[in-house]
PDB file of C-alpha atoms in Angstrom:
ATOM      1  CA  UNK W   1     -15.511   4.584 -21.519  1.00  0.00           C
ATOM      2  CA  UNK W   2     -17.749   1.836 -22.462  1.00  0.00           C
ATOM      3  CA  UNK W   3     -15.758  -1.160 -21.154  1.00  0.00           C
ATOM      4  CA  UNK W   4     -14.942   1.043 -17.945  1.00  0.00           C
ATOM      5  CA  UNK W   5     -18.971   1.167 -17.327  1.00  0.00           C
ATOM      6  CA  UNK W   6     -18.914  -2.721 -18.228  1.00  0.00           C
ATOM      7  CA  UNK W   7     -16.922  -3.518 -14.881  1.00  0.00           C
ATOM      8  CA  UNK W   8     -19.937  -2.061 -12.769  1.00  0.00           C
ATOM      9  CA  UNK W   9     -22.870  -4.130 -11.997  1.00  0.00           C
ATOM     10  CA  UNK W  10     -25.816  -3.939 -14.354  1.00  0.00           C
ATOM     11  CA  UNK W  11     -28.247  -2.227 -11.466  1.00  0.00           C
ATOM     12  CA  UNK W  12     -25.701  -0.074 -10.777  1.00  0.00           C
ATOM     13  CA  UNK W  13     -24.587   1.220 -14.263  1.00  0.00           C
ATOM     14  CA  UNK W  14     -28.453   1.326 -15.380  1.00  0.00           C
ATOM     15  CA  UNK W  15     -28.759   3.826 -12.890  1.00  0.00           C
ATOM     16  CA  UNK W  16     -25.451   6.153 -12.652  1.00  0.00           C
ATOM     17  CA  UNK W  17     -23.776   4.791 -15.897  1.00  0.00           C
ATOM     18  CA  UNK W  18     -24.535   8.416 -17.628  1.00  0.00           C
ATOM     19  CA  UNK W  19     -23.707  10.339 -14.672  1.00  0.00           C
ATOM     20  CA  UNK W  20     -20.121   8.277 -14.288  1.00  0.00           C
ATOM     21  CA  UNK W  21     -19.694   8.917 -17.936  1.00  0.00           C
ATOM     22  CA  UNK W  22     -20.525  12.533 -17.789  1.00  0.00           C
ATOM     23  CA  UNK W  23     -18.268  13.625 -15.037  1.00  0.00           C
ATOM     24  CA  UNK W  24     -15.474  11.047 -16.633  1.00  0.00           C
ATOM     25  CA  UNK W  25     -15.905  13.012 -19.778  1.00  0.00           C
ATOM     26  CA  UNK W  26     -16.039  16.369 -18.367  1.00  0.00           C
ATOM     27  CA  UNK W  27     -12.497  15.411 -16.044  1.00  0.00           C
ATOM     28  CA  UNK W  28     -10.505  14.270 -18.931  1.00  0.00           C
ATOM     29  CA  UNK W  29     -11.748  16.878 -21.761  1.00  0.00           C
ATOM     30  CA  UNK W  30      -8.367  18.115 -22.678  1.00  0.00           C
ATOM     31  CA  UNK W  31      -6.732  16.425 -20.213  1.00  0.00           C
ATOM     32  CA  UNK W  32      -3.073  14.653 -20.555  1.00  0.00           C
ATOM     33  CA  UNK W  33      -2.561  10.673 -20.993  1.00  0.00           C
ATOM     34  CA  UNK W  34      -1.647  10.538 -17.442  1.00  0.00           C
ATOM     35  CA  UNK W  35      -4.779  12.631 -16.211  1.00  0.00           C
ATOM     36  CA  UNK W  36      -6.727   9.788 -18.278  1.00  0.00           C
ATOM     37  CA  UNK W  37      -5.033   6.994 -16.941  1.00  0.00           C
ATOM     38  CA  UNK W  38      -5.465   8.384 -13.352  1.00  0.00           C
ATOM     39  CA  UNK W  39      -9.281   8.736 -13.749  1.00  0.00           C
ATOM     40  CA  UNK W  40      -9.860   5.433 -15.696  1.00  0.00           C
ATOM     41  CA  UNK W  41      -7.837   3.970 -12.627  1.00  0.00           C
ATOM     42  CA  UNK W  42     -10.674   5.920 -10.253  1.00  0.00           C
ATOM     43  CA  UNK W  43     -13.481   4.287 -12.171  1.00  0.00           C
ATOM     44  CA  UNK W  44     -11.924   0.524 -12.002  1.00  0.00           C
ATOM     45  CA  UNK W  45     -11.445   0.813  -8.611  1.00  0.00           C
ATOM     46  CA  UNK W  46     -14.956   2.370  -7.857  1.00  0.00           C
ATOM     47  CA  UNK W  47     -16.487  -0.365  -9.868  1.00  0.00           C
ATOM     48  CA  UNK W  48     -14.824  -3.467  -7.740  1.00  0.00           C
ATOM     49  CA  UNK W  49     -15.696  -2.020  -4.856  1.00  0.00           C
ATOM     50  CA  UNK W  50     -19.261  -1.820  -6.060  1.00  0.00           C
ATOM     51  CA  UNK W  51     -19.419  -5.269  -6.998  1.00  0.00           C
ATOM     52  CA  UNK W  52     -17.587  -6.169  -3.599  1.00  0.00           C
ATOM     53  CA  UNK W  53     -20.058  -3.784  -1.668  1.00  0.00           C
ATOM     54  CA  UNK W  54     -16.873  -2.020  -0.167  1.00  0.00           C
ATOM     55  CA  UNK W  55     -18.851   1.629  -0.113  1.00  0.00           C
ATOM     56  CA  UNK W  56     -17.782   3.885   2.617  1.00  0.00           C
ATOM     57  CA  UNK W  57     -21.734   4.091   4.276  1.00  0.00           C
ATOM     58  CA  UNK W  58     -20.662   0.057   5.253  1.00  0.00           C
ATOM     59  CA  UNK W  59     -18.904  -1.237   7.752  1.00  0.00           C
ATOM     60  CA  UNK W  60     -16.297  -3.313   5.498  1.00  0.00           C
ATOM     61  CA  UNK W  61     -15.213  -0.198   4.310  1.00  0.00           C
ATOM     62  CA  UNK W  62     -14.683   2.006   7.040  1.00  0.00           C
ATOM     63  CA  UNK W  63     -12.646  -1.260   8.084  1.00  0.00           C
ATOM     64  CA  UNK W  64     -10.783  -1.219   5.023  1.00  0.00           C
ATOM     65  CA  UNK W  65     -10.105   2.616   5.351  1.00  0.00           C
ATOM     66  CA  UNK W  66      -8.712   2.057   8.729  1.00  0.00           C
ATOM     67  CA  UNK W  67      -6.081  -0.568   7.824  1.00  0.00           C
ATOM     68  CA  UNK W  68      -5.086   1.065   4.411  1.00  0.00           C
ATOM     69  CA  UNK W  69      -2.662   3.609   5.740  1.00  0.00           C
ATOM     70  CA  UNK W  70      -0.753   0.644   7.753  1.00  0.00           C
ATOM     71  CA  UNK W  71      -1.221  -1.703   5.107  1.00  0.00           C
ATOM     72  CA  UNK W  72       0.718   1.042   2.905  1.00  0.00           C
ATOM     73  CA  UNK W  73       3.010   1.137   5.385  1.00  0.00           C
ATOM     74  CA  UNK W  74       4.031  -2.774   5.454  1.00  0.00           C
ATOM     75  CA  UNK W  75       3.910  -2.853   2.134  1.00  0.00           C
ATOM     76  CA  UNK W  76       6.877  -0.057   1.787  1.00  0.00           C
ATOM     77  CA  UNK W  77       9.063  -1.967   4.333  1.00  0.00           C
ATOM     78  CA  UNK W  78       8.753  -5.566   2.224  1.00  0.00           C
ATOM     79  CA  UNK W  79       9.627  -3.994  -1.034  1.00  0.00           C
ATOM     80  CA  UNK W  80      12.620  -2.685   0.412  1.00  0.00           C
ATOM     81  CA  UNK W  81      13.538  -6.102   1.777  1.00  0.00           C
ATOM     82  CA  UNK W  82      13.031  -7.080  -1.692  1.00  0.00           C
ATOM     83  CA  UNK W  83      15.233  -4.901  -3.043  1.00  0.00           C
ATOM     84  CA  UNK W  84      17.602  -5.473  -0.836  1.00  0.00           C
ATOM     85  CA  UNK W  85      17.761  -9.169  -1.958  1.00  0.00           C
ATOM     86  CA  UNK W  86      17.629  -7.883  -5.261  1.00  0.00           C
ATOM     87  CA  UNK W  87      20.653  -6.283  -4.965  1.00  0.00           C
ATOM     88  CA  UNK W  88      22.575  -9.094  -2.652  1.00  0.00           C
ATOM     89  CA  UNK W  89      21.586 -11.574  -5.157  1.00  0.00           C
ATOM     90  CA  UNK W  90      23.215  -9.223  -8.414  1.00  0.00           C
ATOM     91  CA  UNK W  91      26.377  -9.075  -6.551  1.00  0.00           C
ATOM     92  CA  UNK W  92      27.004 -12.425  -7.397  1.00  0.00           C
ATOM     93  CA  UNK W  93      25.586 -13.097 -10.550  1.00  0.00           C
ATOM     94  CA  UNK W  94      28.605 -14.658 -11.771  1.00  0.00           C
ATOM     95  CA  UNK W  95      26.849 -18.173  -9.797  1.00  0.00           C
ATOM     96  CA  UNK W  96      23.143 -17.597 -11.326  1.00  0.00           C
ATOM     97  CA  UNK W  97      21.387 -18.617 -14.577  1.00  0.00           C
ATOM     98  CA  UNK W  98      18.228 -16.525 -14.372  1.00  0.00           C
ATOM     99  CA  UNK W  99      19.538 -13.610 -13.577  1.00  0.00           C
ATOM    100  CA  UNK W 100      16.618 -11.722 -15.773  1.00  0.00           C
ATOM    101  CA  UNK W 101      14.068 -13.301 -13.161  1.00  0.00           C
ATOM    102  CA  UNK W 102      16.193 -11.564 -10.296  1.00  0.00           C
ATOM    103  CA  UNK W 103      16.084  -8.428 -12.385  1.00  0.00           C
ATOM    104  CA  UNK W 104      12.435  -8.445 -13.253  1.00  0.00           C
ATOM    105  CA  UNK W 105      11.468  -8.955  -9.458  1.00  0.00           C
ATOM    106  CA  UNK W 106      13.143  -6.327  -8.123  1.00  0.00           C
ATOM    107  CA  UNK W 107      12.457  -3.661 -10.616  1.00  0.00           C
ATOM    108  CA  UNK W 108       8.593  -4.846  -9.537  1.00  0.00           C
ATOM    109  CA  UNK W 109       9.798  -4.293  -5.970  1.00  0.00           C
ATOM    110  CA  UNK W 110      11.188  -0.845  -6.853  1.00  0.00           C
ATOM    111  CA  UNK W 111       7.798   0.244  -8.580  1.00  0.00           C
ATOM    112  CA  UNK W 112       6.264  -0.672  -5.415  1.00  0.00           C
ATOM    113  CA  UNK W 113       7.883   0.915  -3.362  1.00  0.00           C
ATOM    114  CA  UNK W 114       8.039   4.353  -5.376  1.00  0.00           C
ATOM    115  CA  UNK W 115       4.363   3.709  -5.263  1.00  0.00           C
ATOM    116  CA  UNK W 116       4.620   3.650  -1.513  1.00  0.00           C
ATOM    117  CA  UNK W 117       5.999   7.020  -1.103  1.00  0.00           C
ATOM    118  CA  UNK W 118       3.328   8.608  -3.753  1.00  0.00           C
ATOM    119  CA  UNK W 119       0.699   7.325  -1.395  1.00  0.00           C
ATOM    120  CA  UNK W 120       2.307   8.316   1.959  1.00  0.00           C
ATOM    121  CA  UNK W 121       2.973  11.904   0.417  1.00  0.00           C
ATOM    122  CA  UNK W 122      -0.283  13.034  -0.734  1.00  0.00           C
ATOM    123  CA  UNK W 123      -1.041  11.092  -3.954  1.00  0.00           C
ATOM    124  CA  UNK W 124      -3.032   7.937  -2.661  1.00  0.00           C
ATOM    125  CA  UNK W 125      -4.966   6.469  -5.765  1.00  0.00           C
ATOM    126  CA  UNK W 126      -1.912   6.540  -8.154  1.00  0.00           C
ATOM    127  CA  UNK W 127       0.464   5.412  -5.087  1.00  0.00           C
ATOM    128  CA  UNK W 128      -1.325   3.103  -4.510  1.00  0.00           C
ATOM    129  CA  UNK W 129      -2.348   1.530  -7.981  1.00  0.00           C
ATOM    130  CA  UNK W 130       1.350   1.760  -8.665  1.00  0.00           C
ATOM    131  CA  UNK W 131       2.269  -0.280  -5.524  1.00  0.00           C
ATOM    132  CA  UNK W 132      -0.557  -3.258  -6.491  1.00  0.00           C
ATOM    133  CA  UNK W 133       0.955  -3.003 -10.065  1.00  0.00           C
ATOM    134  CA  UNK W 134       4.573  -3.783  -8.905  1.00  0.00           C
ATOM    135  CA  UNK W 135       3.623  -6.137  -6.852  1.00  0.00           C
ATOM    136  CA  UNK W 136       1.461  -8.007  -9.161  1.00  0.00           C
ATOM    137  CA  UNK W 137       4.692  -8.471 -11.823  1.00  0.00           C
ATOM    138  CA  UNK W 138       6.994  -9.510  -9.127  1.00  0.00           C
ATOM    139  CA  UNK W 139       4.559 -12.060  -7.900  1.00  0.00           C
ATOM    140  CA  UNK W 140       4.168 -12.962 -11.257  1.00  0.00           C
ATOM    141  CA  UNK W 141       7.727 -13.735 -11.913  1.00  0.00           C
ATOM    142  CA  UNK W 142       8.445 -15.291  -8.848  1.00  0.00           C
ATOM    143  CA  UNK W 143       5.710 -17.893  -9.624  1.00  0.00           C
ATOM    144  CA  UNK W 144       7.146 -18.277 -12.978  1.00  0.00           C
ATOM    145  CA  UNK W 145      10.482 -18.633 -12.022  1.00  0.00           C
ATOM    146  CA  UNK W 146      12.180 -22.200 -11.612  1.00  0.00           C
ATOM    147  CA  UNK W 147      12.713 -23.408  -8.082  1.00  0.00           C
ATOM    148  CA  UNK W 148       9.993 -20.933  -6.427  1.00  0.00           C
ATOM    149  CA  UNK W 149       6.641 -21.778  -8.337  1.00  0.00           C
ATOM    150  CA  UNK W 150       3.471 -20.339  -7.001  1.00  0.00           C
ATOM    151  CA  UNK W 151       3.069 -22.177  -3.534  1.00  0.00           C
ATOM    152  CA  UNK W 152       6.725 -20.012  -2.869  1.00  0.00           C
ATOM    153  CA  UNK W 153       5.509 -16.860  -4.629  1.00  0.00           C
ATOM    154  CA  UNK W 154       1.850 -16.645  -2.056  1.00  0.00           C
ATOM    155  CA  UNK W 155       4.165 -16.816   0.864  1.00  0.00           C
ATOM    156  CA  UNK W 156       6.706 -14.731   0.331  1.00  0.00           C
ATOM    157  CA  UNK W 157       4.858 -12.037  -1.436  1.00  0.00           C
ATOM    158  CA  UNK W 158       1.245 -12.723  -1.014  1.00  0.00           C
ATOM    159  CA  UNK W 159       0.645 -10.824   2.419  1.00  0.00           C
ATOM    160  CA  UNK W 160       2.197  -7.507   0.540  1.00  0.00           C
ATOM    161  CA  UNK W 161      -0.352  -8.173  -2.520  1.00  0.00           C
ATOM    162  CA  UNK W 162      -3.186  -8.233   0.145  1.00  0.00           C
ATOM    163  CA  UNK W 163      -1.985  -5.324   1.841  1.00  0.00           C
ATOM    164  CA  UNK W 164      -1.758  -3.433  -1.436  1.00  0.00           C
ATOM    165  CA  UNK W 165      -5.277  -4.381  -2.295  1.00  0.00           C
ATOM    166  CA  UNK W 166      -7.127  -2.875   0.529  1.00  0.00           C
ATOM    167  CA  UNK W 167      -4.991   0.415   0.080  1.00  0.00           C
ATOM    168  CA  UNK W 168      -6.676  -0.185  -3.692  1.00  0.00           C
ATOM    169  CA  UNK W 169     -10.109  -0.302  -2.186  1.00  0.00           C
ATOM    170  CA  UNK W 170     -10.173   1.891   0.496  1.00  0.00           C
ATOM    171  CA  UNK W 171     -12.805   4.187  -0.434  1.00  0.00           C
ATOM    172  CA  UNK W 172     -12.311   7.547  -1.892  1.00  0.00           C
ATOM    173  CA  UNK W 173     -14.160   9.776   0.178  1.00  0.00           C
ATOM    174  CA  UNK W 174     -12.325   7.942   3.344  1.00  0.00           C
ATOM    175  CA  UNK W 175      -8.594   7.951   1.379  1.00  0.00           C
ATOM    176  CA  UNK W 176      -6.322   9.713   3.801  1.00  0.00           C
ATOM    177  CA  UNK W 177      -6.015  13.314   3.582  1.00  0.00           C
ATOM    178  CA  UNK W 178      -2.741  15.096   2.085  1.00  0.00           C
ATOM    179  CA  UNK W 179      -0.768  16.664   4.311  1.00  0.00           C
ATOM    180  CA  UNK W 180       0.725  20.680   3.803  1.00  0.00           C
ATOM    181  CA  UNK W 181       4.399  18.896   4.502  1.00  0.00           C
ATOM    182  CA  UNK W 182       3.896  16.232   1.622  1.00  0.00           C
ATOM    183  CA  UNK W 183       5.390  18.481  -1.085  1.00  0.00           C
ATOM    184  CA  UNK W 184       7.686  17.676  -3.863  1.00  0.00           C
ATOM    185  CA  UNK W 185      10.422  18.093  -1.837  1.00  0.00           C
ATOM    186  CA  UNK W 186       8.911  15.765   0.365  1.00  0.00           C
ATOM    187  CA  UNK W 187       8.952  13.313  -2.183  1.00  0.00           C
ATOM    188  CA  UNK W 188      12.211  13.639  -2.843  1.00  0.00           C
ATOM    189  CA  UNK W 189      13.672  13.748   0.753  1.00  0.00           C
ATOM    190  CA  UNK W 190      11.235   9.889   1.357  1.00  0.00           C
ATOM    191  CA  UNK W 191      12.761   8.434  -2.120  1.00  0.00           C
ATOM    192  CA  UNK W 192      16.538   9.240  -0.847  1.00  0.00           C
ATOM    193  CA  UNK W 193      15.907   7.795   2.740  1.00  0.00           C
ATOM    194  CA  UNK W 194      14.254   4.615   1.505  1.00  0.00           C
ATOM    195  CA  UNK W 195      17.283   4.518  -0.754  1.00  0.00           C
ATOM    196  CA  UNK W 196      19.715   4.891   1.706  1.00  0.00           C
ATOM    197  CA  UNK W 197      17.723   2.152   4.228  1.00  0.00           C
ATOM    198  CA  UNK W 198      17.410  -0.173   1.398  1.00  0.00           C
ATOM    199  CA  UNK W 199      21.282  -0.334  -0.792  1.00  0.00           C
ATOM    200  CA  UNK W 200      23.629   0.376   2.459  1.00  0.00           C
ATOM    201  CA  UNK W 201      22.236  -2.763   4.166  1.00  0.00           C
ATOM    202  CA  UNK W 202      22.185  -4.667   1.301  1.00  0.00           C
ATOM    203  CA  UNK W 203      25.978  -3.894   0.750  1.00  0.00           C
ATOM    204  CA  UNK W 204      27.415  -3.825   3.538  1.00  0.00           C
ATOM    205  CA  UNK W 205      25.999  -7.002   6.090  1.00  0.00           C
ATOM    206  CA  UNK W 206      25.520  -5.364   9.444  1.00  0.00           C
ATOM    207  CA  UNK W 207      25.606  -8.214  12.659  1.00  0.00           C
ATOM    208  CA  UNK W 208      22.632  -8.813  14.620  1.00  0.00           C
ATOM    209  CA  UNK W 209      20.407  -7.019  15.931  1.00  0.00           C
ATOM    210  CA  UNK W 210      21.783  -4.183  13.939  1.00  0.00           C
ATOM    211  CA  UNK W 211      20.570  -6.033  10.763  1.00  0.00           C
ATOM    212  CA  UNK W 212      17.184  -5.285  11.842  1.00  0.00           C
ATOM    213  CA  UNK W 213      17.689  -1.243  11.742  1.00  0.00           C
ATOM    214  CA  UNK W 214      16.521  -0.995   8.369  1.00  0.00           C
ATOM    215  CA  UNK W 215      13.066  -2.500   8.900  1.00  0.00           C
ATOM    216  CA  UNK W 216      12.662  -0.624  11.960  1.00  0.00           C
ATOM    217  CA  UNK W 217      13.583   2.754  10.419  1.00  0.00           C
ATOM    218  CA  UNK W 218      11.588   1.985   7.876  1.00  0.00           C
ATOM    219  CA  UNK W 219       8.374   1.189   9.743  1.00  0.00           C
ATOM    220  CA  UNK W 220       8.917   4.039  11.771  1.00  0.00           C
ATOM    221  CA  UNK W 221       9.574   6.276   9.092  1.00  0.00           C
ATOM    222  CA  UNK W 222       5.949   5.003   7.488  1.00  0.00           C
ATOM    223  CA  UNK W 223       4.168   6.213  10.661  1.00  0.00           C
ATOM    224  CA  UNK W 224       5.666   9.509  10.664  1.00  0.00           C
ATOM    225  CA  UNK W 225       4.828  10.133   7.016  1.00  0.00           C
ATOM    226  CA  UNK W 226       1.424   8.351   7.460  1.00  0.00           C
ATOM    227  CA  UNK W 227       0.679  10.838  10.782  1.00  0.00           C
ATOM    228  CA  UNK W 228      -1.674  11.263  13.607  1.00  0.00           C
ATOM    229  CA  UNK W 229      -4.517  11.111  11.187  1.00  0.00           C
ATOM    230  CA  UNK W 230      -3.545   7.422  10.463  1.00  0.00           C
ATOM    231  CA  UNK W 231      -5.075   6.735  13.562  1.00  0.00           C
ATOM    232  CA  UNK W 232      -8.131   8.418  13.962  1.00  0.00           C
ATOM    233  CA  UNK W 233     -10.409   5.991  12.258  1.00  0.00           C
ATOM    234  CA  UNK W 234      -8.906   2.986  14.642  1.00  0.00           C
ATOM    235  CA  UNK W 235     -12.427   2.849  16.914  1.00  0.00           C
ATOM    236  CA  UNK W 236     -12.854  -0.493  17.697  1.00  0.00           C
ATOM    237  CA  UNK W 237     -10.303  -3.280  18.417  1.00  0.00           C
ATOM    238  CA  UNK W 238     -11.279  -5.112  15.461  1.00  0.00           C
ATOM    239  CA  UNK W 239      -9.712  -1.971  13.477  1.00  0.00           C
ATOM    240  CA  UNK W 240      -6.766  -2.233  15.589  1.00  0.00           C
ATOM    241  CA  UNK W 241      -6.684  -5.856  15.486  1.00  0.00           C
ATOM    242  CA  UNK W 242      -6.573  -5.363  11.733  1.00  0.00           C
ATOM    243  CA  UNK W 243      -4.344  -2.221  11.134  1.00  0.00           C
ATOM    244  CA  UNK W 244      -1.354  -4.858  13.314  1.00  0.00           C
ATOM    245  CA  UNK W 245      -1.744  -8.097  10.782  1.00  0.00           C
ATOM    246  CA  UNK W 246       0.060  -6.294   7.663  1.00  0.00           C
ATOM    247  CA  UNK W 247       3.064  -5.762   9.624  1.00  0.00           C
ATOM    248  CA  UNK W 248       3.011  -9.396  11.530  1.00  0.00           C
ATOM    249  CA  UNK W 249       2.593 -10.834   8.092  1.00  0.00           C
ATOM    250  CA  UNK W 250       4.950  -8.982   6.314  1.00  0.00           C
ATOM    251  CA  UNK W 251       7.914  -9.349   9.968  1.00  0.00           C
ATOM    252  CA  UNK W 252       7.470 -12.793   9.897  1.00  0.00           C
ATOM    253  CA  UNK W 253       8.814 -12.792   5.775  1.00  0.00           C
ATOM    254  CA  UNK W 254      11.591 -10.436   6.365  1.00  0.00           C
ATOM    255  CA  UNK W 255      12.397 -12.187   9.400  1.00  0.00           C
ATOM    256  CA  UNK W 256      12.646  -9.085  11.316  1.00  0.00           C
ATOM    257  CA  UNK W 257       9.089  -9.989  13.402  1.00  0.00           C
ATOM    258  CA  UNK W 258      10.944  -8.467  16.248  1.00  0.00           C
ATOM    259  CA  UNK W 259      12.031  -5.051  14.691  1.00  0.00           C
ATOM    260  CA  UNK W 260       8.622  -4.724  13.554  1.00  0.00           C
ATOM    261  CA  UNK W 261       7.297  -5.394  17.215  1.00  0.00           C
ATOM    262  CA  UNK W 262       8.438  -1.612  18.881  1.00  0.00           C
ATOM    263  CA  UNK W 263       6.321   0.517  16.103  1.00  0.00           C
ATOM    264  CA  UNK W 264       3.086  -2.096  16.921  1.00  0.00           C
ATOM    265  CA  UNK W 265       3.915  -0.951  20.728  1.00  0.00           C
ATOM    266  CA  UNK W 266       4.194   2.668  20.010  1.00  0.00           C
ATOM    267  CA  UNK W 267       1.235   3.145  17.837  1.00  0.00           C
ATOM    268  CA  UNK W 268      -1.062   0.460  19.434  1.00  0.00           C
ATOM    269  CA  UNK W 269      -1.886   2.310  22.541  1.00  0.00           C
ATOM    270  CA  UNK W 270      -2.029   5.629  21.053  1.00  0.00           C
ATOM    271  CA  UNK W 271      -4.469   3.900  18.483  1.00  0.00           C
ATOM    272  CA  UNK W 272      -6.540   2.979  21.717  1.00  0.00           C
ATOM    273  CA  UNK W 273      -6.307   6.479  23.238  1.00  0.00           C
ATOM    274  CA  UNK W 274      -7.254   8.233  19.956  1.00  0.00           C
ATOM    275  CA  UNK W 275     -10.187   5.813  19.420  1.00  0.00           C
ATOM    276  CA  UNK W 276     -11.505   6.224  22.776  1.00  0.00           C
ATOM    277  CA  UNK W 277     -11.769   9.991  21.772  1.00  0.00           C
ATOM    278  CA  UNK W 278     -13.249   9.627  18.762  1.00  0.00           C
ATOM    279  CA  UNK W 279     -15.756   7.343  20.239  1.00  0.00           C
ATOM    280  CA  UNK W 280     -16.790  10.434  23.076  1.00  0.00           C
ATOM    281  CA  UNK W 281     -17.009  13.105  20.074  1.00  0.00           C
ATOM    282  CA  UNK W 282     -19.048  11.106  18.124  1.00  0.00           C
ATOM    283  CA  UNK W 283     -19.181   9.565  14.398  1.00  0.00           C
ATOM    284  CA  UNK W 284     -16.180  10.670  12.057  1.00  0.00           C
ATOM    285  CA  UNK W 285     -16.785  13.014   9.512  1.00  0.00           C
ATOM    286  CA  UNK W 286     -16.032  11.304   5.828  1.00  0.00           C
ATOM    287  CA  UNK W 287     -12.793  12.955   3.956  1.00  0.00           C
ATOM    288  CA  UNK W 288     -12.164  13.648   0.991  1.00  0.00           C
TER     289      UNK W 288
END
């Protein structure tokens, strides 16, 4: 617990350091590895956004909780264009010589995007720590690898490893809400669709535009799972602005900018509409 309080500024840990390690204490007595994992994860993240001044009473992050849930979203539809080349590229590994490279970045891809699904289903902070944590080893290798390096390795994955970080650092009290549908089964039923979207594509070529299905079903998909209250804290064009940028960024690497476009036109207005509500009712109310 010691080295968790370390990663807080000294001000800050001088004052709350006993009260984190209290309540840190009292959630994991008796509590399994994973429990302990999941609130050590809480306190790391807490602690960079102290030191980044990304608290939900500031502006920065009610910004960053108003992007997260779209971020999320782009995030799931790159790693399944990375699995996708994962799995194009294994079908002829007969021509390759680092074939554990290939291997290493899409099982990174595949953590992300399980990651993905956690978050859009009710379980944000490990969904979204596992998301960062995939993407962080397949950026890794790619930048490692031979014939990519790291100038190859911030394009191609570096918008994704943003997006994933402001999911990170979205406050807690501001992460979006679980929903009564995000059940097991929910789980479950996300996992096999992203499945299906991500192998059958990557087996079986389909001609253009058709190619671009996947990363439109996908995207789409993302919004539905996300929901309505994805949009409720887009209340300035700045937010909206924002919330579009992960899935430019990530359309313009999968080249499917234009499959991408349709979601952006769906949920834009209705982004304006619902902010233009929530601006006549008044300040949101914080969730938890």
């Amino acid at each position: 617990m010691t080295n968790l309080l370390k990663l807080y500024p000294a001000s800050y840990r001088r004052e709350f350091g006993d009260e984190i390690a209290d309540a840190y204490r009292e959630a994991t007595d008796g509590a399994s590895g994973t429990a302990r994992m999941r609130e050590a994860a809480d306190i790391a993240g807490h602690a960079l956004r102290m030191r980044l001044g990304l608290g939900s009473a500031g502006r920065t992050g009610r910004l960053l909780a108003a992007v997260a849930p779209f971020a999320v979203i782009a995030v799931g539809v790159y790693t399944m264009f990375l699995t996708r080349l994962t799995i194009s590229a294994l079908r002829i590994t007969d021509r390759m010589d680092d074939i554990g490279s290939v291997v290493l970045t899409g099982a990174g891809g595949v953590a992300a995007l399980v990651g993905v699904v956690l978050a859009l289903t009710g379980r944000w902070a490990v969904g979204t720590w596992t998301a960062l944590a995939g993407l962080t080893a397949s950026f890794a290798v790619q930048a490692l690898r031979p014939g990519l390096g790291l100038e190859f390795a911030v394009f191609f994955s570096g918008p994704a490893f943003l997006s994933a970080l402001v999911a990170v650092l979205c406050p807690p009290d501001l992460r979006p809400m679980p929903r009564p549908r995000a059940s097991k089964a929910g789980v479950v039923a996300a996992l096999a669709g992203a499945a299906v979207l991500t192998v059958e594509p990557a087996l079986w070529s389909l001609p253009h535009p058709l190619n671009t299905l996947p990363t439109l079903l996908s995207s789409l998909a993302g919004l539905l799972l996300a929901g309505r209250q994805a949009f409720t804290r887009l209340r300035t064009a700045p937010a909206v602005l924002l919330a579009s940028l992960p899935f430019a960024a990530v359309g313009i690497i999968v080249g499917a900018l234009d499959a991408l476009l349709l979601p952006l036109v769906l949920a834009l207005p209705l982004a304006a509409v619902v902010g233009v509500r929530n601006r006549r009712r008044g300040p949101a109310t914080p969730s938890m």
